[in-house]
XYZ file of C-alpha atoms in Angstrom:
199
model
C 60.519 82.684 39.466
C 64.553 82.490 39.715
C 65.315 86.045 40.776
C 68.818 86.045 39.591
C 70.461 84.507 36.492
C 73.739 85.134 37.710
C 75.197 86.460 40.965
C 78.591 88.307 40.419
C 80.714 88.050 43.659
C 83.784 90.286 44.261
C 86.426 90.381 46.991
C 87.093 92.558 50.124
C 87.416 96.541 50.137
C 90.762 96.969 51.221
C 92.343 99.791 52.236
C 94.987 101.015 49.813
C 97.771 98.902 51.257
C 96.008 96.092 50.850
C 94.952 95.585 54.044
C 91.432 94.994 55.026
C 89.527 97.644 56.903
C 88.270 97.741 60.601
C 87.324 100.190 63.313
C 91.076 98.916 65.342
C 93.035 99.793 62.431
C 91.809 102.786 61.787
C 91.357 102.522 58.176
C 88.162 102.511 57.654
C 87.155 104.554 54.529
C 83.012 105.802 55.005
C 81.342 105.232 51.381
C 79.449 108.037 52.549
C 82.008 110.214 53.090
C 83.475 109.529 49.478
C 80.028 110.353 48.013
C 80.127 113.620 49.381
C 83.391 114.446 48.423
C 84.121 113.040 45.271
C 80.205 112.033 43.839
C 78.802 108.763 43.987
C 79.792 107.824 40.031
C 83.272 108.255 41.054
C 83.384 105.515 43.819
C 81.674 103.304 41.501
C 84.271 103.787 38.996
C 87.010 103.282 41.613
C 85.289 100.149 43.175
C 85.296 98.639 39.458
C 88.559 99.302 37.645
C 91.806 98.036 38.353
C 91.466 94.728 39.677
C 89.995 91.157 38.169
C 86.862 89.223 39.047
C 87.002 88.001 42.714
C 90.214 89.228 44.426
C 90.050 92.311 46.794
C 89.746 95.971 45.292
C 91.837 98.380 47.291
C 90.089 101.577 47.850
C 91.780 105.293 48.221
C 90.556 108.924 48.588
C 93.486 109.321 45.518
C 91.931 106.743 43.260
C 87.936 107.881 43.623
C 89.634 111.463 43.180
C 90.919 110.666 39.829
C 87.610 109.104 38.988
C 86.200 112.414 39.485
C 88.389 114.140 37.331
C 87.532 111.676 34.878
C 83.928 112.872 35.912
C 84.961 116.491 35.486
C 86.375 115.507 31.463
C 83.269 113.960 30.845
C 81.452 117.555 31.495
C 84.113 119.387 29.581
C 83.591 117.059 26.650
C 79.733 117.336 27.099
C 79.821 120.842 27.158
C 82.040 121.456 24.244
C 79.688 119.011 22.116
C 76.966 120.874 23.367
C 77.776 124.107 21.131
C 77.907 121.795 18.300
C 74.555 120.343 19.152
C 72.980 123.903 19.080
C 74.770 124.780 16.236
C 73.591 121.349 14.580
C 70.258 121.699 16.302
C 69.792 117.801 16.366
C 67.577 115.832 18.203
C 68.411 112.608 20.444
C 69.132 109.921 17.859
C 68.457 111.728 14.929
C 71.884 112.782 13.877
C 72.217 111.430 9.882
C 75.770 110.227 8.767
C 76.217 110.927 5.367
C 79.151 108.905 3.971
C 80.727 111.203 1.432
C 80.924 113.888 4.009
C 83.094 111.926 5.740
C 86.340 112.151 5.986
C 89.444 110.009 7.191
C 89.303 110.992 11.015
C 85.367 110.754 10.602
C 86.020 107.437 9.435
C 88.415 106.550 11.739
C 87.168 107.732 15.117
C 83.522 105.935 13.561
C 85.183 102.216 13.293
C 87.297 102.787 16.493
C 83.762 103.448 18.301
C 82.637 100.668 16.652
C 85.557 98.277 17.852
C 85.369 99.551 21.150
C 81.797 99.068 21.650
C 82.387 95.614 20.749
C 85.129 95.112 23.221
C 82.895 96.660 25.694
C 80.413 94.318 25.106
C 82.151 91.276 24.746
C 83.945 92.299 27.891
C 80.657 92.546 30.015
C 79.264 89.491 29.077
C 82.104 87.595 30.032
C 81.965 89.566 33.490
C 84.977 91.022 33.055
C 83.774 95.011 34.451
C 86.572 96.392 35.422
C 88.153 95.575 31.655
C 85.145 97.026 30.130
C 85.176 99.926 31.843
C 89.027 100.584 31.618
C 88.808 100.247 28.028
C 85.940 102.457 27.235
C 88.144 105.073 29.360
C 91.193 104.555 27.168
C 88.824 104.751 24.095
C 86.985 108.448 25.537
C 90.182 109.698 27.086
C 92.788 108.956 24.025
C 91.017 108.616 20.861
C 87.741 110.287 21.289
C 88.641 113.887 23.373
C 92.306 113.667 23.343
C 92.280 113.193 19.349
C 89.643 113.473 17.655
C 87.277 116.504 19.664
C 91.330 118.339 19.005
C 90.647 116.905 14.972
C 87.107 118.819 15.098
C 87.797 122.320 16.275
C 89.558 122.419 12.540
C 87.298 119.993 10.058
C 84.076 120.803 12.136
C 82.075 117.459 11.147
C 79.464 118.094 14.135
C 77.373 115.268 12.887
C 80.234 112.953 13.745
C 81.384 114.443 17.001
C 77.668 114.225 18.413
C 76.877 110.475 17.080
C 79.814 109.518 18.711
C 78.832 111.180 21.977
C 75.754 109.647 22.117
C 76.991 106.303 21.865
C 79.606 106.958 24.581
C 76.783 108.767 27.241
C 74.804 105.006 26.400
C 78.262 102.960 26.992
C 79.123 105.108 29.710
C 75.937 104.313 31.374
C 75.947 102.020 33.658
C 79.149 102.609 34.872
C 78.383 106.214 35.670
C 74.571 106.394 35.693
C 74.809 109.957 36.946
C 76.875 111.726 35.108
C 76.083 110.633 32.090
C 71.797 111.029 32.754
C 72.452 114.683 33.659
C 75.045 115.153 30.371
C 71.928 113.953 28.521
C 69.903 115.697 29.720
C 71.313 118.707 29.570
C 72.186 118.128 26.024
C 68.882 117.200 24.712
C 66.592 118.816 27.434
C 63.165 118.485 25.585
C 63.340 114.488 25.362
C 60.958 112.835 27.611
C 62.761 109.833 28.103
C 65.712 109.047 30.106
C 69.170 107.692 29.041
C 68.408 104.721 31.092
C 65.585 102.893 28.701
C 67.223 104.162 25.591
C 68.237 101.385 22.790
């Protein structure tokens, strides 16, 4: 059987000036060392974003660092829809959108999730990761904490805020398998399946 469909090559880990790593130089950055520091989720994120397919990816303790303080909003924003989960007492995938409870931002943040999962999507199966990735941060970051968590603390629509969070843990994924497995489970603790295998 053909193992592989398609084999996805990338360029050189470079140091952040570009230049590429050895022992003589000294500039030789230990993946393992990174790990430890920063969490393994956050050097995938900072081996991904911010370059195309195929050229070299320069690598930096400052960029995996602000991949784990992307990390760290991803808990804050998982803990904060947490409360409305308990309030809402909802089950993994069984939060019910009702459309004339809905109201403009509802509406809003719902068709910019949809957009952006599109994007996503498109943007993966052209190969293009770092693109997907960079745009489902812009999407979390701006639109979904930035805006519209700040738009729920007033109108309090937790069936919104939660559907929308579960989407984003699944896009989220496999970019940051870790994170986003223990937000889940965390947040729905008595499913028996994992993130990983769900639809």
């Amino acid at each position: 059987e053909i193992p592989f469909r398609h084999v996805y090559l990338h360029g050189l880990v470079n140091d952040e000036h570009g230049q590429k790593m050895s022992k003589s130089k000294g500039n030789v950055i230990s993946p393992n060392d990174l790990i430890e520091q920063y969490g393994t989720d956050a050097l995938r994120m900072a081996l991904i974003t911010g370059n195309a397919p195929g050229n070299n990816i320069p690598l930096s303790f400052k960029k995996v660092e602000s991949f784990r303080n992307f990390a760290n909003k991803l808990w804050n924003i998982g803990r904060y829809v947490a409360t409305a989960s308990a309030e809402e007492n909802v089950a993994w995938e069984k939060v019910a959108l009702k459309k004339e409870a809905l109201s403009p931002a509802d509406q809003w943040i719902l068709s910019r999730l949809a957009a952006t999962r599109a994007e996503v999507t498109r943007h993966l199966e052209s190969f293009n990761v770092s693109l997907a990735a960079e745009t489902l941060r812009d999407f979390t970051w701006n639109e979904y904490a930035d805006w519209y968590v700040e738009i729920h603390k007033i109108e309090k629509n937790d069936a919104v805020l939660i559907a929308v969070w579960n989407e984003l843990l699944k896009l989220w994924h496999p970019f940051m398998p870790f994170v986003t497995e223990a937000l889940f489970q965390s947040l729905y603790p008595n499913e028996k399946t994992l993130l990983m295998v769900a639809p």
